[in-house]
Amino acid sequence: MPDSLHDDIGVPTYVDHICWLTAEDHLYTLDWPTPDDYVCVSPHIYMEDHYYGRVGTLTRSLMSDGRRVTAGDLVLMVLERLSTKPYWEWLILAQSCPERHALNAPLARILETAPWRVDHPLGITHMGALAGTEAIQAALWSMLPNERTAIVMVEQRILHEDGQMGYGQRSEPYGELGDMAVALEAGLGQGALQVYYSGKRIIRSNETTTFSSEALGVIREWMDVYAAEHIILQSRLGLRISGSTVLHISPSKTVCVPHTDYQSGDVWIQLADKLERGIIRPDDRVILVSWDNDRMISGCCVHVVHLPLLSRITLNQEIKTS
């Protein structure tokens, strides 16, 4: 049985609004030969070249009206759509990929440029895709009753990866990655989505068959504990376990696994999409499972009390690429 790091049904967090955007690779252009913001991005290039023993790592850009859109810009887009509140008690920002402006952290820039005030800003790094579920626990630890929190997850891969072999890494067959920004309006007491943090687990073996068996055991356990009707897996986790687009959790339950993985926002984007299409409905219970692309998984259970606000921002309408 996998090791249990933390299991705590505890007090739920409530989510009333999900706002999200995605930025697929085809929206990006390659910076060549040298980007005009080289001074901002050069620390990342130096570190990448040094770490992998490379020379001249390239970067890529998401362009709008002749300027580069950064992860901080993506955060502002989803936050502006999330709410018209004049302030938030908490802003929890989870970001693991490096910000294009290496010397100007996005959280500080957001707080300075946004029209609303935040009492308690909190930045979380180095959690990768696990932030999709672990940020729920961070919010629960932080909030007091009657406080509202904006939970934001963003990732933008600014370094151009010319194939995994170029970095001396093995090929990754488990789908593609996409960039995104996802914002959740969260609080305590009551709301549209009642969210319980389920915990983290370490899968002991990385061997394919054993990994799948242990991971499925944890997932079934969580589904039984919460009497859940649906399961949403981090896209790459689903492909890692099943090797196909459909994973059979039990004879009566299946889950579709999208080929593109949107990193820490992936499970919330999948949930929002299924809520929008009526696949998941009021009074349903859903287990969300995120994965660190190694041997750790994290989960939470979402009980749909009623439909939340759902705001999808389509970048190909708002961003003009060169």
PDB file of C-alpha atoms in Angstrom:
ATOM      1  CA  MET A   1       0.000   0.000   0.000  1.00  0.00           C
ATOM      2  CA  PRO A   2       1.393   3.464  -0.848  1.00  0.00           C
ATOM      3  CA  ASP A   3       2.699   5.631   1.973  1.00  0.00           C
ATOM      4  CA  SER A   4       0.287   8.196   3.350  1.00  0.00           C
ATOM      5  CA  LEU A   5       1.806  11.647   3.838  1.00  0.00           C
ATOM      6  CA  HIS A   6      -1.333  13.471   4.850  1.00  0.00           C
ATOM      7  CA  ASP A   7      -4.978  12.501   5.020  1.00  0.00           C
ATOM      8  CA  ASP A   8      -7.451  14.963   6.479  1.00  0.00           C
ATOM      9  CA  ILE A   9     -11.119  15.223   5.541  1.00  0.00           C
ATOM     10  CA  GLY A  10     -11.430  18.206   7.896  1.00  0.00           C
ATOM     11  CA  VAL A  11     -13.168  21.449   6.984  1.00  0.00           C
ATOM     12  CA  PRO A  12     -14.084  22.110   3.332  1.00  0.00           C
ATOM     13  CA  THR A  13     -13.128  25.048   1.158  1.00  0.00           C
ATOM     14  CA  TYR A  14     -15.790  26.440  -1.187  1.00  0.00           C
ATOM     15  CA  VAL A  15     -15.223  27.612  -4.759  1.00  0.00           C
ATOM     16  CA  ASP A  16     -17.764  29.897  -6.443  1.00  0.00           C
ATOM     17  CA  HIS A  17     -16.045  30.851  -9.686  1.00  0.00           C
ATOM     18  CA  ILE A  18     -13.511  29.214 -12.011  1.00  0.00           C
ATOM     19  CA  CYS A  19     -11.831  31.389 -14.636  1.00  0.00           C
ATOM     20  CA  TRP A  20      -9.266  29.887 -17.000  1.00  0.00           C
ATOM     21  CA  LEU A  21      -7.314  30.354 -20.172  1.00  0.00           C
ATOM     22  CA  THR A  22      -4.965  28.074 -22.067  1.00  0.00           C
ATOM     23  CA  ALA A  23      -1.980  28.883 -24.268  1.00  0.00           C
ATOM     24  CA  GLU A  24      -1.065  26.005 -26.546  1.00  0.00           C
ATOM     25  CA  ASP A  25       2.301  25.763 -28.249  1.00  0.00           C
ATOM     26  CA  HIS A  26       1.014  26.888 -31.657  1.00  0.00           C
ATOM     27  CA  LEU A  27       0.368  30.362 -30.211  1.00  0.00           C
ATOM     28  CA  TYR A  28       4.069  30.854 -29.485  1.00  0.00           C
ATOM     29  CA  THR A  29       6.872  32.133 -31.695  1.00  0.00           C
ATOM     30  CA  LEU A  30      10.567  31.341 -31.392  1.00  0.00           C
ATOM     31  CA  ASP A  31      12.847  34.168 -30.233  1.00  0.00           C
ATOM     32  CA  TRP A  32      15.544  34.358 -32.872  1.00  0.00           C
ATOM     33  CA  PRO A  33      18.280  35.391 -32.996  1.00  0.00           C
ATOM     34  CA  THR A  34      18.066  37.460 -29.796  1.00  0.00           C
ATOM     35  CA  PRO A  35      14.883  38.732 -28.092  1.00  0.00           C
ATOM     36  CA  ASP A  36      14.625  42.473 -27.506  1.00  0.00           C
ATOM     37  CA  ASP A  37      14.045  41.752 -23.802  1.00  0.00           C
ATOM     38  CA  TYR A  38      17.254  39.713 -23.577  1.00  0.00           C
ATOM     39  CA  VAL A  39      18.280  41.494 -20.377  1.00  0.00           C
ATOM     40  CA  CYS A  40      15.100  40.169 -18.701  1.00  0.00           C
ATOM     41  CA  VAL A  41      15.390  36.577 -19.871  1.00  0.00           C
ATOM     42  CA  SER A  42      19.193  36.147 -19.960  1.00  0.00           C
ATOM     43  CA  PRO A  43      19.512  34.782 -16.369  1.00  0.00           C
ATOM     44  CA  HIS A  44      17.274  31.855 -17.375  1.00  0.00           C
ATOM     45  CA  ILE A  45      19.363  31.212 -20.497  1.00  0.00           C
ATOM     46  CA  TYR A  46      22.618  31.265 -18.508  1.00  0.00           C
ATOM     47  CA  MET A  47      21.257  28.829 -15.912  1.00  0.00           C
ATOM     48  CA  GLU A  48      19.833  26.491 -18.534  1.00  0.00           C
ATOM     49  CA  ASP A  49      23.088  26.402 -20.501  1.00  0.00           C
ATOM     50  CA  HIS A  50      25.128  25.805 -17.357  1.00  0.00           C
ATOM     51  CA  TYR A  51      22.868  23.097 -15.932  1.00  0.00           C
ATOM     52  CA  TYR A  52      22.595  21.054 -19.142  1.00  0.00           C
ATOM     53  CA  GLY A  53      26.018  21.870 -20.586  1.00  0.00           C
ATOM     54  CA  ARG A  54      24.447  23.595 -23.569  1.00  0.00           C
ATOM     55  CA  VAL A  55      25.263  26.743 -25.513  1.00  0.00           C
ATOM     56  CA  GLY A  56      22.682  29.259 -26.704  1.00  0.00           C
ATOM     57  CA  THR A  57      19.400  27.967 -25.281  1.00  0.00           C
ATOM     58  CA  LEU A  58      16.526  29.626 -27.162  1.00  0.00           C
ATOM     59  CA  THR A  59      13.405  31.177 -25.696  1.00  0.00           C
ATOM     60  CA  ARG A  60       9.876  31.455 -27.052  1.00  0.00           C
ATOM     61  CA  SER A  61       7.270  34.181 -26.828  1.00  0.00           C
ATOM     62  CA  LEU A  62       3.530  34.710 -26.701  1.00  0.00           C
ATOM     63  CA  MET A  63       3.023  37.991 -28.570  1.00  0.00           C
ATOM     64  CA  SER A  64       0.249  40.598 -28.382  1.00  0.00           C
ATOM     65  CA  ASP A  65       0.378  43.939 -30.231  1.00  0.00           C
ATOM     66  CA  GLY A  66       4.134  43.629 -30.642  1.00  0.00           C
ATOM     67  CA  ARG A  67       4.950  42.883 -27.007  1.00  0.00           C
ATOM     68  CA  ARG A  68       5.581  39.695 -25.099  1.00  0.00           C
ATOM     69  CA  VAL A  69       2.864  38.401 -22.776  1.00  0.00           C
ATOM     70  CA  THR A  70       4.310  37.031 -19.538  1.00  0.00           C
ATOM     71  CA  ALA A  71       2.902  34.679 -16.934  1.00  0.00           C
ATOM     72  CA  GLY A  72       2.129  37.728 -14.803  1.00  0.00           C
ATOM     73  CA  ASP A  73       0.017  39.124 -17.655  1.00  0.00           C
ATOM     74  CA  LEU A  74      -1.900  35.838 -17.876  1.00  0.00           C
ATOM     75  CA  VAL A  75      -2.588  36.019 -14.138  1.00  0.00           C
ATOM     76  CA  LEU A  76      -3.979  39.537 -14.450  1.00  0.00           C
ATOM     77  CA  MET A  77      -6.278  38.419 -17.275  1.00  0.00           C
ATOM     78  CA  VAL A  78      -7.934  35.685 -15.216  1.00  0.00           C
ATOM     79  CA  LEU A  79      -8.065  37.786 -12.045  1.00  0.00           C
ATOM     80  CA  GLU A  80      -9.766  40.672 -13.832  1.00  0.00           C
ATOM     81  CA  ARG A  81     -12.451  38.274 -15.064  1.00  0.00           C
ATOM     82  CA  LEU A  82     -12.736  36.490 -11.716  1.00  0.00           C
ATOM     83  CA  SER A  83     -14.325  39.235  -9.651  1.00  0.00           C
ATOM     84  CA  THR A  84     -15.097  42.938  -9.362  1.00  0.00           C
ATOM     85  CA  LYS A  85     -14.271  42.967  -5.635  1.00  0.00           C
ATOM     86  CA  PRO A  86     -12.225  46.024  -4.616  1.00  0.00           C
ATOM     87  CA  TYR A  87      -9.920  43.813  -2.558  1.00  0.00           C
ATOM     88  CA  TRP A  88      -9.116  40.238  -1.525  1.00  0.00           C
ATOM     89  CA  GLU A  89      -8.161  39.094   1.928  1.00  0.00           C
ATOM     90  CA  TRP A  90      -5.845  36.482   0.369  1.00  0.00           C
ATOM     91  CA  LEU A  91      -4.162  36.001  -2.988  1.00  0.00           C
ATOM     92  CA  ILE A  92      -2.435  32.623  -3.331  1.00  0.00           C
ATOM     93  CA  LEU A  93      -0.302  32.392  -6.474  1.00  0.00           C
ATOM     94  CA  ALA A  94       1.225  29.034  -7.448  1.00  0.00           C
ATOM     95  CA  GLN A  95       3.884  29.102 -10.177  1.00  0.00           C
ATOM     96  CA  SER A  96       6.759  26.699 -10.802  1.00  0.00           C
ATOM     97  CA  CYS A  97       8.009  27.617 -14.295  1.00  0.00           C
ATOM     98  CA  PRO A  98      10.345  30.655 -14.350  1.00  0.00           C
ATOM     99  CA  GLU A  99       8.833  34.057 -15.054  1.00  0.00           C
ATOM    100  CA  ARG A 100      10.104  35.690 -18.244  1.00  0.00           C
ATOM    101  CA  HIS A 101      11.117  38.826 -16.330  1.00  0.00           C
ATOM    102  CA  ALA A 102      13.738  37.044 -14.247  1.00  0.00           C
ATOM    103  CA  LEU A 103      14.450  40.019 -11.979  1.00  0.00           C
ATOM    104  CA  ASN A 104      10.810  41.040 -11.413  1.00  0.00           C
ATOM    105  CA  ALA A 105       8.710  38.463  -9.600  1.00  0.00           C
ATOM    106  CA  PRO A 106       5.128  38.257 -10.925  1.00  0.00           C
ATOM    107  CA  LEU A 107       3.436  38.452  -7.514  1.00  0.00           C
ATOM    108  CA  ALA A 108       5.047  41.796  -6.698  1.00  0.00           C
ATOM    109  CA  ARG A 109       4.266  43.185 -10.156  1.00  0.00           C
ATOM    110  CA  ILE A 110       0.641  42.019  -9.931  1.00  0.00           C
ATOM    111  CA  LEU A 111       0.154  43.645  -6.531  1.00  0.00           C
ATOM    112  CA  GLU A 112       1.626  46.917  -7.786  1.00  0.00           C
ATOM    113  CA  THR A 113      -0.298  47.167 -11.062  1.00  0.00           C
ATOM    114  CA  ALA A 114      -3.693  45.652 -10.171  1.00  0.00           C
ATOM    115  CA  PRO A 115      -6.541  48.038  -9.283  1.00  0.00           C
ATOM    116  CA  TRP A 116      -7.555  46.046  -6.186  1.00  0.00           C
ATOM    117  CA  ARG A 117      -5.909  45.578  -2.805  1.00  0.00           C
ATOM    118  CA  VAL A 118      -4.742  42.310  -1.225  1.00  0.00           C
ATOM    119  CA  ASP A 119      -4.275  42.000   2.529  1.00  0.00           C
ATOM    120  CA  HIS A 120      -2.251  38.769   2.505  1.00  0.00           C
ATOM    121  CA  PRO A 121      -0.381  37.755  -0.684  1.00  0.00           C
ATOM    122  CA  LEU A 122       1.193  34.290  -0.706  1.00  0.00           C
ATOM    123  CA  GLY A 123       3.446  32.854  -3.425  1.00  0.00           C
ATOM    124  CA  ILE A 124       4.014  29.100  -3.831  1.00  0.00           C
ATOM    125  CA  THR A 125       6.795  27.711  -6.026  1.00  0.00           C
ATOM    126  CA  HIS A 126       8.362  24.367  -6.941  1.00  0.00           C
ATOM    127  CA  MET A 127       5.151  22.361  -6.552  1.00  0.00           C
ATOM    128  CA  GLY A 128       4.584  21.715 -10.237  1.00  0.00           C
ATOM    129  CA  ALA A 129       1.277  20.110 -11.121  1.00  0.00           C
ATOM    130  CA  LEU A 130       0.640  19.173  -7.468  1.00  0.00           C
ATOM    131  CA  ALA A 131      -0.292  22.815  -6.843  1.00  0.00           C
ATOM    132  CA  GLY A 132      -3.630  22.092  -8.510  1.00  0.00           C
ATOM    133  CA  THR A 133      -4.777  20.268  -5.386  1.00  0.00           C
ATOM    134  CA  GLU A 134      -2.223  21.345  -2.772  1.00  0.00           C
ATOM    135  CA  ALA A 135      -3.235  25.004  -3.163  1.00  0.00           C
ATOM    136  CA  ILE A 136      -6.607  24.035  -1.704  1.00  0.00           C
ATOM    137  CA  GLN A 137      -4.894  22.971   1.512  1.00  0.00           C
ATOM    138  CA  ALA A 138      -2.806  26.157   1.526  1.00  0.00           C
ATOM    139  CA  ALA A 139      -5.995  28.218   1.268  1.00  0.00           C
ATOM    140  CA  LEU A 140      -7.659  26.229   4.041  1.00  0.00           C
ATOM    141  CA  TRP A 141      -4.696  26.805   6.354  1.00  0.00           C
ATOM    142  CA  SER A 142      -4.718  30.533   5.557  1.00  0.00           C
ATOM    143  CA  MET A 143      -8.345  31.688   5.546  1.00  0.00           C
ATOM    144  CA  LEU A 144     -10.516  32.755   8.433  1.00  0.00           C
ATOM    145  CA  PRO A 145     -14.341  32.635   8.288  1.00  0.00           C
ATOM    146  CA  ASN A 146     -15.838  35.329   6.047  1.00  0.00           C
ATOM    147  CA  GLU A 147     -12.531  35.848   4.226  1.00  0.00           C
ATOM    148  CA  ARG A 148     -12.318  35.430   0.461  1.00  0.00           C
ATOM    149  CA  THR A 149      -9.316  34.117  -1.415  1.00  0.00           C
ATOM    150  CA  ALA A 150      -8.224  34.185  -5.032  1.00  0.00           C
ATOM    151  CA  ILE A 151      -6.267  30.997  -5.776  1.00  0.00           C
ATOM    152  CA  VAL A 152      -4.295  31.368  -9.002  1.00  0.00           C
ATOM    153  CA  MET A 153      -2.201  28.762 -10.813  1.00  0.00           C
ATOM    154  CA  VAL A 154      -0.094  29.796 -13.795  1.00  0.00           C
ATOM    155  CA  GLU A 155       2.663  28.241 -15.882  1.00  0.00           C
ATOM    156  CA  GLN A 156       4.348  29.566 -18.997  1.00  0.00           C
ATOM    157  CA  ARG A 157       7.289  27.642 -20.470  1.00  0.00           C
ATOM    158  CA  ILE A 158       9.541  30.332 -21.888  1.00  0.00           C
ATOM    159  CA  LEU A 159      12.507  28.066 -22.704  1.00  0.00           C
ATOM    160  CA  HIS A 160      12.371  26.367 -26.084  1.00  0.00           C
ATOM    161  CA  GLU A 161      12.716  22.602 -25.727  1.00  0.00           C
ATOM    162  CA  ASP A 162      14.048  21.195 -28.982  1.00  0.00           C
ATOM    163  CA  GLY A 163      13.213  17.631 -28.027  1.00  0.00           C
ATOM    164  CA  GLN A 164      13.967  15.918 -24.736  1.00  0.00           C
ATOM    165  CA  MET A 165      17.156  14.391 -26.160  1.00  0.00           C
ATOM    166  CA  GLY A 166      18.536  17.911 -26.495  1.00  0.00           C
ATOM    167  CA  TYR A 167      18.463  18.118 -22.693  1.00  0.00           C
ATOM    168  CA  GLY A 168      19.952  14.687 -22.151  1.00  0.00           C
ATOM    169  CA  GLN A 169      16.611  13.360 -20.890  1.00  0.00           C
ATOM    170  CA  ARG A 170      14.635  10.348 -21.955  1.00  0.00           C
ATOM    171  CA  SER A 171      11.741  10.814 -24.333  1.00  0.00           C
ATOM    172  CA  GLU A 172       8.390  11.492 -22.651  1.00  0.00           C
ATOM    173  CA  PRO A 173       5.545   9.584 -24.341  1.00  0.00           C
ATOM    174  CA  TYR A 174       2.768  10.787 -22.063  1.00  0.00           C
ATOM    175  CA  GLY A 175       1.108  13.548 -24.031  1.00  0.00           C
ATOM    176  CA  GLU A 176       1.899  17.200 -24.612  1.00  0.00           C
ATOM    177  CA  LEU A 177       2.128  20.106 -22.204  1.00  0.00           C
ATOM    178  CA  GLY A 178       0.178  23.352 -22.523  1.00  0.00           C
ATOM    179  CA  ASP A 179       0.486  26.648 -20.659  1.00  0.00           C
ATOM    180  CA  MET A 180      -2.401  28.120 -18.699  1.00  0.00           C
ATOM    181  CA  ALA A 181      -3.700  30.414 -15.987  1.00  0.00           C
ATOM    182  CA  VAL A 182      -6.536  29.304 -13.705  1.00  0.00           C
ATOM    183  CA  ALA A 183      -8.165  31.414 -10.989  1.00  0.00           C
ATOM    184  CA  LEU A 184     -10.537  30.151  -8.304  1.00  0.00           C
ATOM    185  CA  GLU A 185     -12.675  32.352  -6.063  1.00  0.00           C
ATOM    186  CA  ALA A 186     -12.624  30.507  -2.745  1.00  0.00           C
ATOM    187  CA  GLY A 187     -13.913  30.936   0.787  1.00  0.00           C
ATOM    188  CA  LEU A 188     -15.236  29.141   3.856  1.00  0.00           C
ATOM    189  CA  GLY A 189     -18.824  28.543   4.980  1.00  0.00           C
ATOM    190  CA  GLN A 190     -20.782  27.938   1.791  1.00  0.00           C
ATOM    191  CA  GLY A 191     -20.488  28.101  -1.975  1.00  0.00           C
ATOM    192  CA  ALA A 192     -21.048  26.328  -5.276  1.00  0.00           C
ATOM    193  CA  LEU A 193     -18.295  23.701  -5.029  1.00  0.00           C
ATOM    194  CA  GLN A 194     -17.522  22.100  -1.685  1.00  0.00           C
ATOM    195  CA  VAL A 195     -13.883  21.004  -1.818  1.00  0.00           C
ATOM    196  CA  TYR A 196     -12.251  18.589   0.631  1.00  0.00           C
ATOM    197  CA  TYR A 197      -8.498  18.101   0.565  1.00  0.00           C
ATOM    198  CA  SER A 198      -7.795  14.346   0.442  1.00  0.00           C
ATOM    199  CA  GLY A 199      -4.045  14.194   1.017  1.00  0.00           C
ATOM    200  CA  LYS A 200      -0.770  13.267  -0.646  1.00  0.00           C
ATOM    201  CA  ARG A 201       0.548   9.773  -1.337  1.00  0.00           C
ATOM    202  CA  ILE A 202       3.909   8.436  -2.454  1.00  0.00           C
ATOM    203  CA  ILE A 203       3.830   5.529  -4.889  1.00  0.00           C
ATOM    204  CA  ARG A 204       6.666   3.199  -3.904  1.00  0.00           C
ATOM    205  CA  SER A 205       7.536   1.796  -7.320  1.00  0.00           C
ATOM    206  CA  ASN A 206       8.157   3.556 -10.618  1.00  0.00           C
ATOM    207  CA  GLU A 207       7.859   0.303 -12.577  1.00  0.00           C
ATOM    208  CA  THR A 208       4.888   0.676 -14.924  1.00  0.00           C
ATOM    209  CA  THR A 209       2.673  -2.192 -13.757  1.00  0.00           C
ATOM    210  CA  THR A 210       3.323  -1.695 -10.031  1.00  0.00           C
ATOM    211  CA  PHE A 211       2.957   2.077 -10.296  1.00  0.00           C
ATOM    212  CA  SER A 212      -0.409   1.709 -12.010  1.00  0.00           C
ATOM    213  CA  SER A 213      -1.648  -0.830  -9.472  1.00  0.00           C
ATOM    214  CA  GLU A 214      -0.655   1.284  -6.456  1.00  0.00           C
ATOM    215  CA  ALA A 215      -1.986   4.525  -7.921  1.00  0.00           C
ATOM    216  CA  LEU A 216      -5.314   2.911  -8.834  1.00  0.00           C
ATOM    217  CA  GLY A 217      -5.544   1.525  -5.303  1.00  0.00           C
ATOM    218  CA  VAL A 218      -5.245   5.034  -3.843  1.00  0.00           C
ATOM    219  CA  ILE A 219      -7.743   6.459  -6.338  1.00  0.00           C
ATOM    220  CA  ARG A 220     -10.328   3.772  -5.580  1.00  0.00           C
ATOM    221  CA  GLU A 221      -9.823   4.339  -1.853  1.00  0.00           C
ATOM    222  CA  TRP A 222     -10.505   8.073  -2.233  1.00  0.00           C
ATOM    223  CA  MET A 223     -13.557   7.381  -4.371  1.00  0.00           C
ATOM    224  CA  ASP A 224     -14.945   5.029  -1.716  1.00  0.00           C
ATOM    225  CA  VAL A 225     -14.251   7.450   1.161  1.00  0.00           C
ATOM    226  CA  TYR A 226     -16.105  10.301  -0.543  1.00  0.00           C
ATOM    227  CA  ALA A 227     -18.697   8.190  -2.432  1.00  0.00           C
ATOM    228  CA  ALA A 228     -17.554   9.933  -5.609  1.00  0.00           C
ATOM    229  CA  GLU A 229     -19.219   9.312  -8.965  1.00  0.00           C
ATOM    230  CA  HIS A 230     -16.488  10.890 -11.109  1.00  0.00           C
ATOM    231  CA  ILE A 231     -12.709  10.917 -11.288  1.00  0.00           C
ATOM    232  CA  ILE A 232     -10.516  13.532 -12.983  1.00  0.00           C
ATOM    233  CA  LEU A 233      -6.840  12.678 -13.302  1.00  0.00           C
ATOM    234  CA  GLN A 234      -3.924  14.876 -14.216  1.00  0.00           C
ATOM    235  CA  SER A 235      -3.798  14.160 -17.949  1.00  0.00           C
ATOM    236  CA  ARG A 236      -0.288  12.734 -17.933  1.00  0.00           C
ATOM    237  CA  LEU A 237      -1.138  10.561 -14.934  1.00  0.00           C
ATOM    238  CA  GLY A 238      -4.065   9.042 -16.809  1.00  0.00           C
ATOM    239  CA  LEU A 239      -1.868   8.314 -19.802  1.00  0.00           C
ATOM    240  CA  ARG A 240       0.898   6.981 -17.533  1.00  0.00           C
ATOM    241  CA  ILE A 241      -1.484   4.497 -15.938  1.00  0.00           C
ATOM    242  CA  SER A 242      -3.596   3.467 -18.884  1.00  0.00           C
ATOM    243  CA  GLY A 243      -1.447   3.933 -21.965  1.00  0.00           C
ATOM    244  CA  SER A 244      -4.633   4.910 -23.811  1.00  0.00           C
ATOM    245  CA  THR A 245      -7.269   7.650 -23.764  1.00  0.00           C
ATOM    246  CA  VAL A 246      -9.696   5.788 -21.492  1.00  0.00           C
ATOM    247  CA  LEU A 247      -8.871   4.566 -18.009  1.00  0.00           C
ATOM    248  CA  HIS A 248     -11.195   1.996 -16.415  1.00  0.00           C
ATOM    249  CA  ILE A 249     -11.367   2.747 -12.701  1.00  0.00           C
ATOM    250  CA  SER A 250     -14.059   0.135 -12.090  1.00  0.00           C
ATOM    251  CA  PRO A 251     -16.533  -1.747 -14.315  1.00  0.00           C
ATOM    252  CA  SER A 252     -19.062   1.103 -14.022  1.00  0.00           C
ATOM    253  CA  LYS A 253     -16.750   4.151 -14.121  1.00  0.00           C
ATOM    254  CA  THR A 254     -14.438   5.439 -16.824  1.00  0.00           C
ATOM    255  CA  VAL A 255     -12.563   8.656 -17.344  1.00  0.00           C
ATOM    256  CA  CYS A 256     -11.383  10.322 -20.542  1.00  0.00           C
ATOM    257  CA  VAL A 257      -7.767  11.483 -20.459  1.00  0.00           C
ATOM    258  CA  PRO A 258      -7.010  14.517 -22.689  1.00  0.00           C
ATOM    259  CA  HIS A 259      -3.738  14.331 -24.614  1.00  0.00           C
ATOM    260  CA  THR A 260      -2.691  17.850 -23.552  1.00  0.00           C
ATOM    261  CA  ASP A 261      -1.734  18.385 -19.901  1.00  0.00           C
ATOM    262  CA  TYR A 262      -2.163  21.920 -18.541  1.00  0.00           C
ATOM    263  CA  GLN A 263       0.147  21.394 -15.577  1.00  0.00           C
ATOM    264  CA  SER A 264      -1.107  22.697 -12.205  1.00  0.00           C
ATOM    265  CA  GLY A 265      -4.361  23.962 -13.722  1.00  0.00           C
ATOM    266  CA  ASP A 266      -5.108  20.733 -15.566  1.00  0.00           C
ATOM    267  CA  VAL A 267      -7.591  19.107 -13.174  1.00  0.00           C
ATOM    268  CA  TRP A 268      -9.530  22.377 -12.744  1.00  0.00           C
ATOM    269  CA  ILE A 269      -9.688  22.980 -16.483  1.00  0.00           C
ATOM    270  CA  GLN A 270     -11.016  19.451 -16.975  1.00  0.00           C
ATOM    271  CA  LEU A 271     -13.579  19.981 -14.181  1.00  0.00           C
ATOM    272  CA  ALA A 272     -14.740  23.329 -15.583  1.00  0.00           C
ATOM    273  CA  ASP A 273     -15.085  21.847 -19.066  1.00  0.00           C
ATOM    274  CA  LYS A 274     -17.193  18.925 -17.790  1.00  0.00           C
ATOM    275  CA  LEU A 275     -19.366  21.253 -15.708  1.00  0.00           C
ATOM    276  CA  GLU A 276     -19.875  23.472 -18.762  1.00  0.00           C
ATOM    277  CA  ARG A 277     -20.917  20.510 -20.925  1.00  0.00           C
ATOM    278  CA  GLY A 278     -23.243  19.011 -18.296  1.00  0.00           C
ATOM    279  CA  ILE A 279     -21.202  15.830 -17.866  1.00  0.00           C
ATOM    280  CA  ILE A 280     -20.780  16.679 -14.170  1.00  0.00           C
ATOM    281  CA  ARG A 281     -23.948  18.030 -12.557  1.00  0.00           C
ATOM    282  CA  PRO A 282     -25.221  19.403  -9.224  1.00  0.00           C
ATOM    283  CA  ASP A 283     -24.940  16.929  -6.329  1.00  0.00           C
ATOM    284  CA  ASP A 284     -22.198  14.941  -8.111  1.00  0.00           C
ATOM    285  CA  ARG A 285     -18.945  14.212  -6.303  1.00  0.00           C
ATOM    286  CA  VAL A 286     -15.657  14.293  -8.180  1.00  0.00           C
ATOM    287  CA  ILE A 287     -12.159  13.215  -7.136  1.00  0.00           C
ATOM    288  CA  LEU A 288      -9.396  15.412  -8.604  1.00  0.00           C
ATOM    289  CA  VAL A 289      -5.949  13.798  -8.679  1.00  0.00           C
ATOM    290  CA  SER A 290      -2.785  15.733  -9.531  1.00  0.00           C
ATOM    291  CA  TRP A 291       0.630  14.175 -10.181  1.00  0.00           C
ATOM    292  CA  ASP A 292       4.211  15.419  -9.914  1.00  0.00           C
ATOM    293  CA  ASN A 293       5.366  13.425 -12.975  1.00  0.00           C
ATOM    294  CA  ASP A 294       7.311  11.151 -10.645  1.00  0.00           C
ATOM    295  CA  ARG A 295       5.869   9.134  -7.735  1.00  0.00           C
ATOM    296  CA  MET A 296       3.710  11.555  -5.747  1.00  0.00           C
ATOM    297  CA  ILE A 297      -0.022  12.120  -6.205  1.00  0.00           C
ATOM    298  CA  SER A 298      -2.345  14.525  -4.420  1.00  0.00           C
ATOM    299  CA  GLY A 299      -6.120  14.620  -4.351  1.00  0.00           C
ATOM    300  CA  CYS A 300      -9.230  16.486  -3.330  1.00  0.00           C
ATOM    301  CA  CYS A 301     -12.955  15.775  -3.539  1.00  0.00           C
ATOM    302  CA  VAL A 302     -15.324  18.294  -5.117  1.00  0.00           C
ATOM    303  CA  HIS A 303     -19.020  18.102  -4.220  1.00  0.00           C
ATOM    304  CA  VAL A 304     -21.062  20.140  -6.698  1.00  0.00           C
ATOM    305  CA  VAL A 305     -23.625  21.905  -4.503  1.00  0.00           C
ATOM    306  CA  HIS A 306     -24.722  23.982  -7.482  1.00  0.00           C
ATOM    307  CA  LEU A 307     -23.046  25.161 -10.677  1.00  0.00           C
ATOM    308  CA  PRO A 308     -20.327  27.783 -10.129  1.00  0.00           C
ATOM    309  CA  LEU A 309     -19.602  30.700 -12.416  1.00  0.00           C
ATOM    310  CA  LEU A 310     -17.451  29.481 -15.291  1.00  0.00           C
ATOM    311  CA  SER A 311     -15.395  31.935 -17.342  1.00  0.00           C
ATOM    312  CA  ARG A 312     -13.300  30.664 -20.236  1.00  0.00           C
ATOM    313  CA  ILE A 313     -10.937  33.158 -21.885  1.00  0.00           C
ATOM    314  CA  THR A 314      -9.962  32.219 -25.439  1.00  0.00           C
ATOM    315  CA  LEU A 315      -6.476  33.471 -26.157  1.00  0.00           C
ATOM    316  CA  ASN A 316      -6.689  33.278 -29.928  1.00  0.00           C
ATOM    317  CA  GLN A 317      -9.327  36.020 -29.656  1.00  0.00           C
ATOM    318  CA  GLU A 318      -7.448  38.208 -27.178  1.00  0.00           C
ATOM    319  CA  ILE A 319      -3.827  37.591 -28.153  1.00  0.00           C
ATOM    320  CA  LYS A 320      -2.490  38.425 -31.605  1.00  0.00           C
ATOM    321  CA  THR A 321       0.508  36.246 -32.433  1.00  0.00           C
ATOM    322  CA  SER A 322       3.219  37.328 -34.817  1.00  0.00           C
TER     323      SER A 322
END
